[in-house]
GROMACS .gro file of C-alpha atoms in nm:
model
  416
    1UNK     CA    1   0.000   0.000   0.000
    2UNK     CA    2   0.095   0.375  -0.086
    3UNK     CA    3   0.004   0.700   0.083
    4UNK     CA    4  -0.299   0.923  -0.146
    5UNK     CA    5  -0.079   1.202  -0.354
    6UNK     CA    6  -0.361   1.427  -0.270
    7UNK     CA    7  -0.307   1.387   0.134
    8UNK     CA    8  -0.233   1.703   0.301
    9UNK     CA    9  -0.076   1.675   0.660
   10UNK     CA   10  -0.081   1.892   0.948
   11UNK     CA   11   0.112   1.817   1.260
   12UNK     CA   12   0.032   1.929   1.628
   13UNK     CA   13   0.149   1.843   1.947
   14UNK     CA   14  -0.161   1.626   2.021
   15UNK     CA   15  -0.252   1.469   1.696
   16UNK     CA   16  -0.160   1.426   1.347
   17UNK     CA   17  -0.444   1.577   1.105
   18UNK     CA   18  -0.472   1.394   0.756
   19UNK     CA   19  -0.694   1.587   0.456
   20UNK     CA   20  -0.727   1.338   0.147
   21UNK     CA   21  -0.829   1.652  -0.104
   22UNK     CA   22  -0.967   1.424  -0.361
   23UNK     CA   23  -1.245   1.251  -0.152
   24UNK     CA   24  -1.293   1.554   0.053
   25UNK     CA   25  -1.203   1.369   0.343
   26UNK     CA   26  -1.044   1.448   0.698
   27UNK     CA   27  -0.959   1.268   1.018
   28UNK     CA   28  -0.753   1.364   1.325
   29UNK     CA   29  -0.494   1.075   1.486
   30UNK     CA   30  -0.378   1.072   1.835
   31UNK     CA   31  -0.288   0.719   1.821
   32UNK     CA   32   0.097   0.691   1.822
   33UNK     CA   33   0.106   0.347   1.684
   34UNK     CA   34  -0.113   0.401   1.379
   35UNK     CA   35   0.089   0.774   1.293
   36UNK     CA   36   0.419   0.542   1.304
   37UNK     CA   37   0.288   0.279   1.065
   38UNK     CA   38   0.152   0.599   0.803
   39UNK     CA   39   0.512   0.689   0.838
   40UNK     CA   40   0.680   0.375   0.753
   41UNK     CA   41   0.391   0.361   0.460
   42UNK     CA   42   0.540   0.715   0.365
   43UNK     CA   43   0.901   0.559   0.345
   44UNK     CA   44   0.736   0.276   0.165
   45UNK     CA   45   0.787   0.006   0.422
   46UNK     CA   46   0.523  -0.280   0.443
   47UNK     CA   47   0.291  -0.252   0.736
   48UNK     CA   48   0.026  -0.532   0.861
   49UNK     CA   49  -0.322  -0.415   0.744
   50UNK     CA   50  -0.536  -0.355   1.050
   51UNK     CA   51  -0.901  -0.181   1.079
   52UNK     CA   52  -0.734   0.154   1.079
   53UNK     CA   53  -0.523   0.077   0.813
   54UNK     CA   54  -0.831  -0.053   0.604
   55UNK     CA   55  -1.035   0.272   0.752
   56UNK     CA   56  -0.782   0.511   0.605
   57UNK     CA   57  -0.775   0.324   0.266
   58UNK     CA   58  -1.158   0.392   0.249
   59UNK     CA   59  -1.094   0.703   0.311
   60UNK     CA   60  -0.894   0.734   0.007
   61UNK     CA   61  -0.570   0.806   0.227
   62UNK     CA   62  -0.375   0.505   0.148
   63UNK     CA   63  -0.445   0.372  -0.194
   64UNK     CA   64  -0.313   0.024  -0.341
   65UNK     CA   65   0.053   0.024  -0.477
   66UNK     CA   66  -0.089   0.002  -0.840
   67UNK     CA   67  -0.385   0.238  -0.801
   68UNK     CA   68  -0.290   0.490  -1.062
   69UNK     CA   69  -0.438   0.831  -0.912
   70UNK     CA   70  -0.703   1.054  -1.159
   71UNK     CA   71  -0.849   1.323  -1.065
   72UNK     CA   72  -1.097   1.457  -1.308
   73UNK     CA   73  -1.200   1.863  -1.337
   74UNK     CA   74  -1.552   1.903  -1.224
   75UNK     CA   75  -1.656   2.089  -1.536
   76UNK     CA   76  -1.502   1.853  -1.767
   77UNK     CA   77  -1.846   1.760  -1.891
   78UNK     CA   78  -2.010   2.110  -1.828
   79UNK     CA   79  -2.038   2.428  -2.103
   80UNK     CA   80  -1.999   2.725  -1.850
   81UNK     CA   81  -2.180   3.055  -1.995
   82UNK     CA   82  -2.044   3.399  -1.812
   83UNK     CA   83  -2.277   3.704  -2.006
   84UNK     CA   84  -2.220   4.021  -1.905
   85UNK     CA   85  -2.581   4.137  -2.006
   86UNK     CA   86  -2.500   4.521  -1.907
   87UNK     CA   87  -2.190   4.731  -1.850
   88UNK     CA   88  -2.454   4.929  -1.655
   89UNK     CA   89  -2.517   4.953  -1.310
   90UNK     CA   90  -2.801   5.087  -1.031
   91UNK     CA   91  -2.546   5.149  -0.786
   92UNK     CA   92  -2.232   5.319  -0.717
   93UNK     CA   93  -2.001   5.096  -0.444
   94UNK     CA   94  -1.720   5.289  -0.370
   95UNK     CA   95  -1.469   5.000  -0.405
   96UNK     CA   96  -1.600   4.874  -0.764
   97UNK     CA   97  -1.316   4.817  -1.042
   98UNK     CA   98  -1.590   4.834  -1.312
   99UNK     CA   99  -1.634   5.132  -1.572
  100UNK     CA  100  -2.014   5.146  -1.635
  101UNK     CA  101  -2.194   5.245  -2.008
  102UNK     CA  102  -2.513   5.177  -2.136
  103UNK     CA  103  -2.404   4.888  -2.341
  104UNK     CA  104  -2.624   4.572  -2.317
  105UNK     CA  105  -2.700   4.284  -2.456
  106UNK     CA  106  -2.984   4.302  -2.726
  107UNK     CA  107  -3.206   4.039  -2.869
  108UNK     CA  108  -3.016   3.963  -3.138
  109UNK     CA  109  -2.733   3.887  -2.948
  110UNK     CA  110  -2.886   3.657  -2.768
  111UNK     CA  111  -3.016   3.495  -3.052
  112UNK     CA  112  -2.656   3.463  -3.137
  113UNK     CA  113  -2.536   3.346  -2.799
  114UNK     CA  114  -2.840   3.052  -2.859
  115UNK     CA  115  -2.711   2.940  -3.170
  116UNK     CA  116  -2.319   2.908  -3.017
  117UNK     CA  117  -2.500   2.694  -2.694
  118UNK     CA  118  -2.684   2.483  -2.976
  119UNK     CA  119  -2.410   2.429  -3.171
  120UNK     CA  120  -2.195   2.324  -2.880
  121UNK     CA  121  -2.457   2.048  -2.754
  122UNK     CA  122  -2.436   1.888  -3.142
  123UNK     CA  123  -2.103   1.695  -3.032
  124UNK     CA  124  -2.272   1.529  -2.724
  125UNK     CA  125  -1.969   1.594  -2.514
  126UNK     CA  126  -2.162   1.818  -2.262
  127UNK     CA  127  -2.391   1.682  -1.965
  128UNK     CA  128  -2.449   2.022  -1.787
  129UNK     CA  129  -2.498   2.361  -1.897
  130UNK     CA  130  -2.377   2.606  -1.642
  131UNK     CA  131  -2.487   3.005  -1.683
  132UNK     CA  132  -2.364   3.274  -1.495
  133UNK     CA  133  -2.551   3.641  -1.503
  134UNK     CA  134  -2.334   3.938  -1.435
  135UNK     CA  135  -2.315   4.271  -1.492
  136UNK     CA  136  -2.315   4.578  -1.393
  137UNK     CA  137  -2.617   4.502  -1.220
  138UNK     CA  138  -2.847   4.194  -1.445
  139UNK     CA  139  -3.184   4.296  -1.293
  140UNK     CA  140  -3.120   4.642  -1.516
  141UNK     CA  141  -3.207   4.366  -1.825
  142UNK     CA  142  -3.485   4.177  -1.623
  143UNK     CA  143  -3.683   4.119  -1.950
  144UNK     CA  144  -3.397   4.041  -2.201
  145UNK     CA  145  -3.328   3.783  -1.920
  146UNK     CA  146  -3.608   3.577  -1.936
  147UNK     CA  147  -3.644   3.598  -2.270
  148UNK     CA  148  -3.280   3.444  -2.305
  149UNK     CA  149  -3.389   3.181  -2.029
  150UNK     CA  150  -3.728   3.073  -2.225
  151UNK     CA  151  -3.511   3.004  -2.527
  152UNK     CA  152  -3.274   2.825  -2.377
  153UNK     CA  153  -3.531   2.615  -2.163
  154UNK     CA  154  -3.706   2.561  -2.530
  155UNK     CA  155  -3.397   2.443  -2.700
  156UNK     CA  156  -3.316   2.165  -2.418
  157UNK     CA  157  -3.636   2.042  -2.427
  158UNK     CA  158  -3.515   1.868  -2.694
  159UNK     CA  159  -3.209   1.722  -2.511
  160UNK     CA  160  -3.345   1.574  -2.205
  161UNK     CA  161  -2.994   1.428  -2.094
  162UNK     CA  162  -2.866   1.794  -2.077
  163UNK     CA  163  -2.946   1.970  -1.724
  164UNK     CA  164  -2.953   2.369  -1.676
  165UNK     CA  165  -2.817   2.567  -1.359
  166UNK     CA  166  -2.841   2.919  -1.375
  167UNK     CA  167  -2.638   3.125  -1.155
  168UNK     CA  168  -2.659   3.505  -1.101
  169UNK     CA  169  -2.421   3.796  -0.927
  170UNK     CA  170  -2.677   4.046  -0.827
  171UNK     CA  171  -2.697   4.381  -0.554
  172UNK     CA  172  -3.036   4.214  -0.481
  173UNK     CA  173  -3.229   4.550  -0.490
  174UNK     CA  174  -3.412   4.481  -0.769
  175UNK     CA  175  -3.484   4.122  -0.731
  176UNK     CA  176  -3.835   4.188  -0.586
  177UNK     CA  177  -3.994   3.819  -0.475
  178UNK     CA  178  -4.239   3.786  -0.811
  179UNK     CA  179  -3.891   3.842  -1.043
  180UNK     CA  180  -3.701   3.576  -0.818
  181UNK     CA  181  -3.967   3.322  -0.893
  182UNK     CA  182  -4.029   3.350  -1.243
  183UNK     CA  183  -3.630   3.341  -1.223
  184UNK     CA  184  -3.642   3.016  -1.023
  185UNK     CA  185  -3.922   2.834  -1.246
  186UNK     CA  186  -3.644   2.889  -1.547
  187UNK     CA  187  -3.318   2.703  -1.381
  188UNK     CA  188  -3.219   2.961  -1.129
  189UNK     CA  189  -3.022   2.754  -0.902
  190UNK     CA  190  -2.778   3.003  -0.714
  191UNK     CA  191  -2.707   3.402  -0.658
  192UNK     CA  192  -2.484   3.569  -0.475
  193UNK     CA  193  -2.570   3.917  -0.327
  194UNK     CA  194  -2.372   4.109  -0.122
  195UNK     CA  195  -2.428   4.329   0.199
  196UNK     CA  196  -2.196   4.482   0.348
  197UNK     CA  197  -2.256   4.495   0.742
  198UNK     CA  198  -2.554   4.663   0.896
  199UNK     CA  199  -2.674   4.988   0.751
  200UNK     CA  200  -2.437   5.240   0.860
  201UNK     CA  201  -2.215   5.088   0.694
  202UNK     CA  202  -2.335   4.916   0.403
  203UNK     CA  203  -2.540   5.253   0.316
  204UNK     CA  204  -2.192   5.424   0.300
  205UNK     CA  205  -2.014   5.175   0.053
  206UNK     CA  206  -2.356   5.042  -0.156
  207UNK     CA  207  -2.509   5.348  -0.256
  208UNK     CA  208  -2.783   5.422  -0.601
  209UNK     CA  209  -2.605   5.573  -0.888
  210UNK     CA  210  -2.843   5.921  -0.909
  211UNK     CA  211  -2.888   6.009  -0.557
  212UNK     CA  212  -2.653   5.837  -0.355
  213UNK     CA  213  -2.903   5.689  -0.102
  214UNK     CA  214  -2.881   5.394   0.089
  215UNK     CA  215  -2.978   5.066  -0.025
  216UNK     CA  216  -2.978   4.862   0.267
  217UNK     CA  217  -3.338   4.851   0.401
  218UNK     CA  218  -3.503   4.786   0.055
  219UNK     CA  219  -3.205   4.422   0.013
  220UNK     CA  220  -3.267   4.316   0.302
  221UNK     CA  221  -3.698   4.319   0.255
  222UNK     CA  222  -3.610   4.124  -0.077
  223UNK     CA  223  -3.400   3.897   0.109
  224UNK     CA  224  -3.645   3.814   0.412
  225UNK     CA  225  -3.880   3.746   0.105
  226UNK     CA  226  -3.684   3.499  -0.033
  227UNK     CA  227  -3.595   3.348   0.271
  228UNK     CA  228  -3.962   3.305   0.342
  229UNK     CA  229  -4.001   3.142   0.003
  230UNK     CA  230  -4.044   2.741  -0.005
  231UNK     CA  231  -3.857   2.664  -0.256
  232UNK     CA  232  -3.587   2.922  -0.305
  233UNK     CA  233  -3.253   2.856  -0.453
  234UNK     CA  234  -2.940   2.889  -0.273
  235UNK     CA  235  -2.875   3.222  -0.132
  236UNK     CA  236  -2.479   3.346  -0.040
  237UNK     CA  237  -2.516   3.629   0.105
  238UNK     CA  238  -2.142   3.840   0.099
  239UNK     CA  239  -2.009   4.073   0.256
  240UNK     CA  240  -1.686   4.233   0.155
  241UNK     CA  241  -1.487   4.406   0.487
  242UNK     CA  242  -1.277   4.655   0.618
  243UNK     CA  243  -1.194   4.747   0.956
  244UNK     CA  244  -1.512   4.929   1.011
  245UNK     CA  245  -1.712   4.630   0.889
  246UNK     CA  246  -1.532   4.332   1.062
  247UNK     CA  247  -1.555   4.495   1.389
  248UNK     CA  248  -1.994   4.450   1.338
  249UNK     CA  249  -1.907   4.119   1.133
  250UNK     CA  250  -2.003   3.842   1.406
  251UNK     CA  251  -2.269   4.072   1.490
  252UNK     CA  252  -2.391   4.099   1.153
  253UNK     CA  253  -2.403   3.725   1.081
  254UNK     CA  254  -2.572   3.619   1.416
  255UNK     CA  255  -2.858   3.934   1.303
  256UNK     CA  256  -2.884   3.718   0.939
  257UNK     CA  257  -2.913   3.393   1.082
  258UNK     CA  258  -3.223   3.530   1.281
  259UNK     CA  259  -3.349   3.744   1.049
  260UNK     CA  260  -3.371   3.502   0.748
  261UNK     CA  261  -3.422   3.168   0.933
  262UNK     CA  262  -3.067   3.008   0.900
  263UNK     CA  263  -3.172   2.983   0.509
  264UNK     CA  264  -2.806   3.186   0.350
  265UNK     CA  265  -2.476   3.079   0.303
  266UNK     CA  266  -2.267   3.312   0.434
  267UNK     CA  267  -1.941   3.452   0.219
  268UNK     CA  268  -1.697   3.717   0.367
  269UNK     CA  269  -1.373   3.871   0.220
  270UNK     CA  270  -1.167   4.157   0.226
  271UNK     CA  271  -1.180   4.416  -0.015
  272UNK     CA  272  -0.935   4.403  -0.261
  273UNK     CA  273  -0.789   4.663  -0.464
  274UNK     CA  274  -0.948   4.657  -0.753
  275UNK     CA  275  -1.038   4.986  -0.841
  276UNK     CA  276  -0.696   5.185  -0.859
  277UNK     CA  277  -0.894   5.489  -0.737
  278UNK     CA  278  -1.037   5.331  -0.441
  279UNK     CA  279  -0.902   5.554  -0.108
  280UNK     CA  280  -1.024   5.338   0.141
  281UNK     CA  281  -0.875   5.032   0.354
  282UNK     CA  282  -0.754   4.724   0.192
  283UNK     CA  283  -0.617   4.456   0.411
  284UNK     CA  284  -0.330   4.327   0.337
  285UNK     CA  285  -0.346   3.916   0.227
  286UNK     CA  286  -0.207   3.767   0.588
  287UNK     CA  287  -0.456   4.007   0.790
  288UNK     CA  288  -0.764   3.908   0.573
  289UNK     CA  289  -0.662   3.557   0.623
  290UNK     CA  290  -0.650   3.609   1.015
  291UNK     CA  291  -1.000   3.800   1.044
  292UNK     CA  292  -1.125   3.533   0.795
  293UNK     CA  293  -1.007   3.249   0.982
  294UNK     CA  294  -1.160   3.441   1.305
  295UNK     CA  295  -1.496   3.473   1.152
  296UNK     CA  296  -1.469   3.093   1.051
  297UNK     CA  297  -1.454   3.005   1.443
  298UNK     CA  298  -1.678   3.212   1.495
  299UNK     CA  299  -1.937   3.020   1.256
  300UNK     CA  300  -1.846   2.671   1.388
  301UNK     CA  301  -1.917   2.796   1.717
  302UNK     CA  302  -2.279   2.927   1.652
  303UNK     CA  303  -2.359   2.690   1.342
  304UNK     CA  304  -2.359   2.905   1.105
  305UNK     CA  305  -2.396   2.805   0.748
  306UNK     CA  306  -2.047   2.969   0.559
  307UNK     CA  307  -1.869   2.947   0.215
  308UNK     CA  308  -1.570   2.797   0.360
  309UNK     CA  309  -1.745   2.512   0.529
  310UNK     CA  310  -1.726   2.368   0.146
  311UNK     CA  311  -1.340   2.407   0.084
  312UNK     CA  312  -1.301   1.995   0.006
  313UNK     CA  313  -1.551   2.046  -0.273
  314UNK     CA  314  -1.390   1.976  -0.577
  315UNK     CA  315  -1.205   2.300  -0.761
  316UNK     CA  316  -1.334   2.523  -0.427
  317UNK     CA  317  -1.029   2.726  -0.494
  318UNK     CA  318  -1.074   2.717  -0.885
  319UNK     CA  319  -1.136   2.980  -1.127
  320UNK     CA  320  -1.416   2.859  -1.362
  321UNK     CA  321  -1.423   3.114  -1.626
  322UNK     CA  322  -1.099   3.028  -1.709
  323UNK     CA  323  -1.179   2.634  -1.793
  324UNK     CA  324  -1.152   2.500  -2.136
  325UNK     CA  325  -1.495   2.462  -2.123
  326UNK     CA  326  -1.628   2.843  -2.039
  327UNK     CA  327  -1.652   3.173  -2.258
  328UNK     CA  328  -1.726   3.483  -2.134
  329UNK     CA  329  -1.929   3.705  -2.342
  330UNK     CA  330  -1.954   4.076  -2.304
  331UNK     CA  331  -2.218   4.318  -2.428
  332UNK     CA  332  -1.960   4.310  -2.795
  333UNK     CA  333  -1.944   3.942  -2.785
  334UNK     CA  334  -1.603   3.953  -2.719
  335UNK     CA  335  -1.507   3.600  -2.543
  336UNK     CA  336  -1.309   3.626  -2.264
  337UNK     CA  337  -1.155   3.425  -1.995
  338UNK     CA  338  -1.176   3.634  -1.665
  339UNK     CA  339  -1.443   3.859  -1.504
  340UNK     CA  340  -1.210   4.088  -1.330
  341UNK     CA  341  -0.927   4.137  -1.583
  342UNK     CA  342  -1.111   4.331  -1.788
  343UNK     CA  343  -0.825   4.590  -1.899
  344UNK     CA  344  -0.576   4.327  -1.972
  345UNK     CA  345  -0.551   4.261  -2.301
  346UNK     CA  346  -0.475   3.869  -2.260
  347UNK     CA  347  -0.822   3.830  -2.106
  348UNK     CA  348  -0.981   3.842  -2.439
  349UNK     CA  349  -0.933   3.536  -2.629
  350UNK     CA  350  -1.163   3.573  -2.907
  351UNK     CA  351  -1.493   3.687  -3.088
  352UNK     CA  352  -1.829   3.536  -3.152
  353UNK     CA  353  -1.942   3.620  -3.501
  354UNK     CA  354  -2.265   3.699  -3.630
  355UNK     CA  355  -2.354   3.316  -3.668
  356UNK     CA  356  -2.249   3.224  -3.337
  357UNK     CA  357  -1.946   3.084  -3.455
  358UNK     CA  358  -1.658   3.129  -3.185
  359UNK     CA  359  -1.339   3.290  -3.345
  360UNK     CA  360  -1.027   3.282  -3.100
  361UNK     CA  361  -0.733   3.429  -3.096
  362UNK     CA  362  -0.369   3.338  -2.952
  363UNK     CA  363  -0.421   3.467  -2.632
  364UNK     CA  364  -0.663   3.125  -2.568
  365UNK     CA  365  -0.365   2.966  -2.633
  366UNK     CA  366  -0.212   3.124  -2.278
  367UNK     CA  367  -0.538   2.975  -2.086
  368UNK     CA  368  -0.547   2.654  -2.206
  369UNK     CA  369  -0.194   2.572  -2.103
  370UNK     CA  370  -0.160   2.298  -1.873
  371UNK     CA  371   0.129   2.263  -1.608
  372UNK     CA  372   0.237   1.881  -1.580
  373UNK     CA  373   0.310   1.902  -1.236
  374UNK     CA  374  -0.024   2.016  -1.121
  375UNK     CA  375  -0.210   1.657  -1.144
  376UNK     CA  376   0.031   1.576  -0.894
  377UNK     CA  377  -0.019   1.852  -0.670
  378UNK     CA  378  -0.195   1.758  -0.298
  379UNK     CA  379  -0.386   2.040  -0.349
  380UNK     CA  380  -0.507   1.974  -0.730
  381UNK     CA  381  -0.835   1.890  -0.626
  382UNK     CA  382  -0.880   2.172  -0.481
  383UNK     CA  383  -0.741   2.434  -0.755
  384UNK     CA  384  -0.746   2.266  -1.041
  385UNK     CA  385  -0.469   2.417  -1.190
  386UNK     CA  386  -0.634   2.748  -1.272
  387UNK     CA  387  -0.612   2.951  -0.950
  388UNK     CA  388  -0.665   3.266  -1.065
  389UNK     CA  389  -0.535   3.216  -1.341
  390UNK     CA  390  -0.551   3.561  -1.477
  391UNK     CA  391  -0.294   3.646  -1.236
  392UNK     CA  392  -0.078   3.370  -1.305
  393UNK     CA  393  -0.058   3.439  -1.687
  394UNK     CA  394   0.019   3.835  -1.588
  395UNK     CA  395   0.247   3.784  -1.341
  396UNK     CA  396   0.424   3.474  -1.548
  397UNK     CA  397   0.436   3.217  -1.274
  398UNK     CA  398   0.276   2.865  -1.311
  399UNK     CA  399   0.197   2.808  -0.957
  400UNK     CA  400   0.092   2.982  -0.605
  401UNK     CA  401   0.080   2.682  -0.394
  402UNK     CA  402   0.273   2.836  -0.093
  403UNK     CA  403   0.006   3.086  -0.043
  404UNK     CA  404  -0.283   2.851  -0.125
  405UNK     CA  405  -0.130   2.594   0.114
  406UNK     CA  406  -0.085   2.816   0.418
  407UNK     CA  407  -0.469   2.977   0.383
  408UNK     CA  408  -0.580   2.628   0.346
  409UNK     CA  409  -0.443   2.489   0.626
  410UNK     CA  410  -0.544   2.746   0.852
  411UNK     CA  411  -0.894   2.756   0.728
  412UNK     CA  412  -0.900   2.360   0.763
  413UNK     CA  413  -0.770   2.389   1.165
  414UNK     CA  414  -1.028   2.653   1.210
  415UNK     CA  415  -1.285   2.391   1.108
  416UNK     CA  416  -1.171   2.047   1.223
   0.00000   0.00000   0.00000
């Protein structure tokens, strides 16, 4: 028997803590016996098989000598959609790295967008199709929305061994209770809306484009809505921090958990420096890791549902907009493989033309490169190989597994 490549070990004084990141598995071992037999397993010594043993193999933590190790991408059979359907936006956050105009996605586009998703599902190679509304703000283009999500539920009514999950990035003022349904009834699976504290503070971050008021009270009615509704999707409710914000944080998420029966997932970062104009606080990377890991306890403590509570899901840390199988389309059809990139030129990767024909350029090339050494990596599972990917490309380095390794480890004590 061999040790799993994709164990990940952390060492205490009282027990040895083994993560298998492939099965999404995790035990703790105080026994001194049974962490000196996974050692002489490490150094490839033979070691009597005993119920722990066999318990561990289970596990997926010690594997057969001539188990060959795959690990296959979650989206592998999955066509992921991104549309920016507006460059516009209702509000004004004082952080966002996004330049708005009044460009949108028309009709015609869609139409477009359709025949590219149709002509995709003639090869039979996809299972799923995945798509992801962004913006600007997506509730701007309510209508062209649903008229986009009738099509596409018409065309796959034809291909019953095809499944739909619609995911949306939203502010959530617009998405009054009758919009969210009609939403749900046409694959609406997910959205993510963010809230930023309590009022005081939220209101001073979040504000309407024209008159700068706050937003807060009218969210959080659409939100207690929703949480009231039977058969509502899944909610993650964000909340992006500074100082002035963490300091209400465990306030803040105790207040949701009441408010909206224990119905949200709940999602906090830092905010990051996006917007080169932005004056306020940005933490740096090892402080948002401490306050995040803080906030994790915190969660464990008063059961309370949290993003981070899912980090052994496959490709958790994983961008998927930069997969081989996703294209990003903005309000020019211009494909692109990021969401947050969007004045780097090696983001763009190509063009959909008027027949909904995808036309790339070399800069897919960049993307699609694979690194061999990842499928080997403990934490490959986990990242995928595309870790922000953008970054990676930009900065010219093929891996970030030192940082990724020390915020998953503390994130992983903080929950086990």
């Amino acid at each position: 028997m061999k040790v799993s490549k994709y164990n990940v070990y952390i060492n205490s004084i009282d027990c040895l803590k083994i993560i298998n990141t492939k099965e999404g598995s995790v035990v703790k071992i105080t026994d001194t016996q049974l962490k000196d037999k996974i050692q002489q397993i490490q150094s490839g010594c033979d070691v009597i098989e005993d119920e722990n043993i066999m318990a561990l193999n289970r596990l997926g933590m010690i594997v057969d000598d001539d188990k060959e190790e795959l690990c296959n991408d979650s989206l592998s059979q999955t066509l992921l959609v991104t549309l920016f359907v507006t460059k516009q936006c209702n509000f004004r956050c004082v952080y966002c790295y996004e330049k708005f105009t009044d460009e949108c996605l028309n009709k015609e586009q869609y139409k477009t967008i359709l025949s590219f998703i149709s002509s995709k599902l003639s090869d039979f190679k996809y299972k799923k199709i995945r798509v992801n509304l962004f913006g600007g703000e997506p509730m701007l283009e309510y209508d062209n929305i649903i008229y986009f999500l009738e099509e596409l539920n018409s065309l796959l009514k034809t291909r019953q061994d095809v499944s739909l999950s619609v995911g949306m990035t939203t502010n959530g003022y617009l998405l009054d209770i009758e919009r969210y349904k009609t939403m749900v009834n046409l694959g609406l699976d997910d959205v993510q809306i963010t809230v930023d504290g309590f009022s005081e503070n939220h209101n001073k971050k979040r504000v309407l484009m024209n008159n700068k008021s706050g937003t807060w009270n009218k969210i959080m009615e659409n939100l207690e809505l929703i949480a009231n509704y039977e058969n509502h999707s899944k909610i993650i409710l964000r909340t992006n921090f500074d100082g002035d914000t963490l300091e209400k944080e465990k306030d803040f998420l105790l207040y949701c958990k009441k408010r909206f029966n224990d119905q949200f997932i709940m999602h906090f970062e830092a905010i990051k420096k996006f917007n080169k104009n932005y004056t306020g606080e940005c933490m740096s990377s090892k402080k948002e890791n401490e306050s995040v890991v803080d906030i994790i306890k915190f969660c464990k403590e008063n059961e309370i549902d949290n993003i981070y509570k899912y980090i052994l899901s496959r490709g958790f840390y994983a961008c998927h907009q930069c997969s081989q199988n996703s294209y990003v389309f903005d309000t020019k059809l211009n494909v692109l493989k990021c969401t947050v990139l969007l004045d780097y030129n090696k983001t763009y990767v190509g063009k959909l033309n008027l027949k909904g024909v995808f036309e790339s350029n070399d800069n897919l090339l960049l993307w699609d490169k694979k690194v061999k050494q990842c499928q080997n990596c403990n934490l490959y599972p986990l990242c995928l190989g595309r870790r922000c990917k953008g970054n990676m490309i930009k900065k010219q380095i093929d891996c970030c597994y030192n940082d990724l390794i020390d915020d998953f480890t503390a994130i992983i004590n903080a929950l086990y």
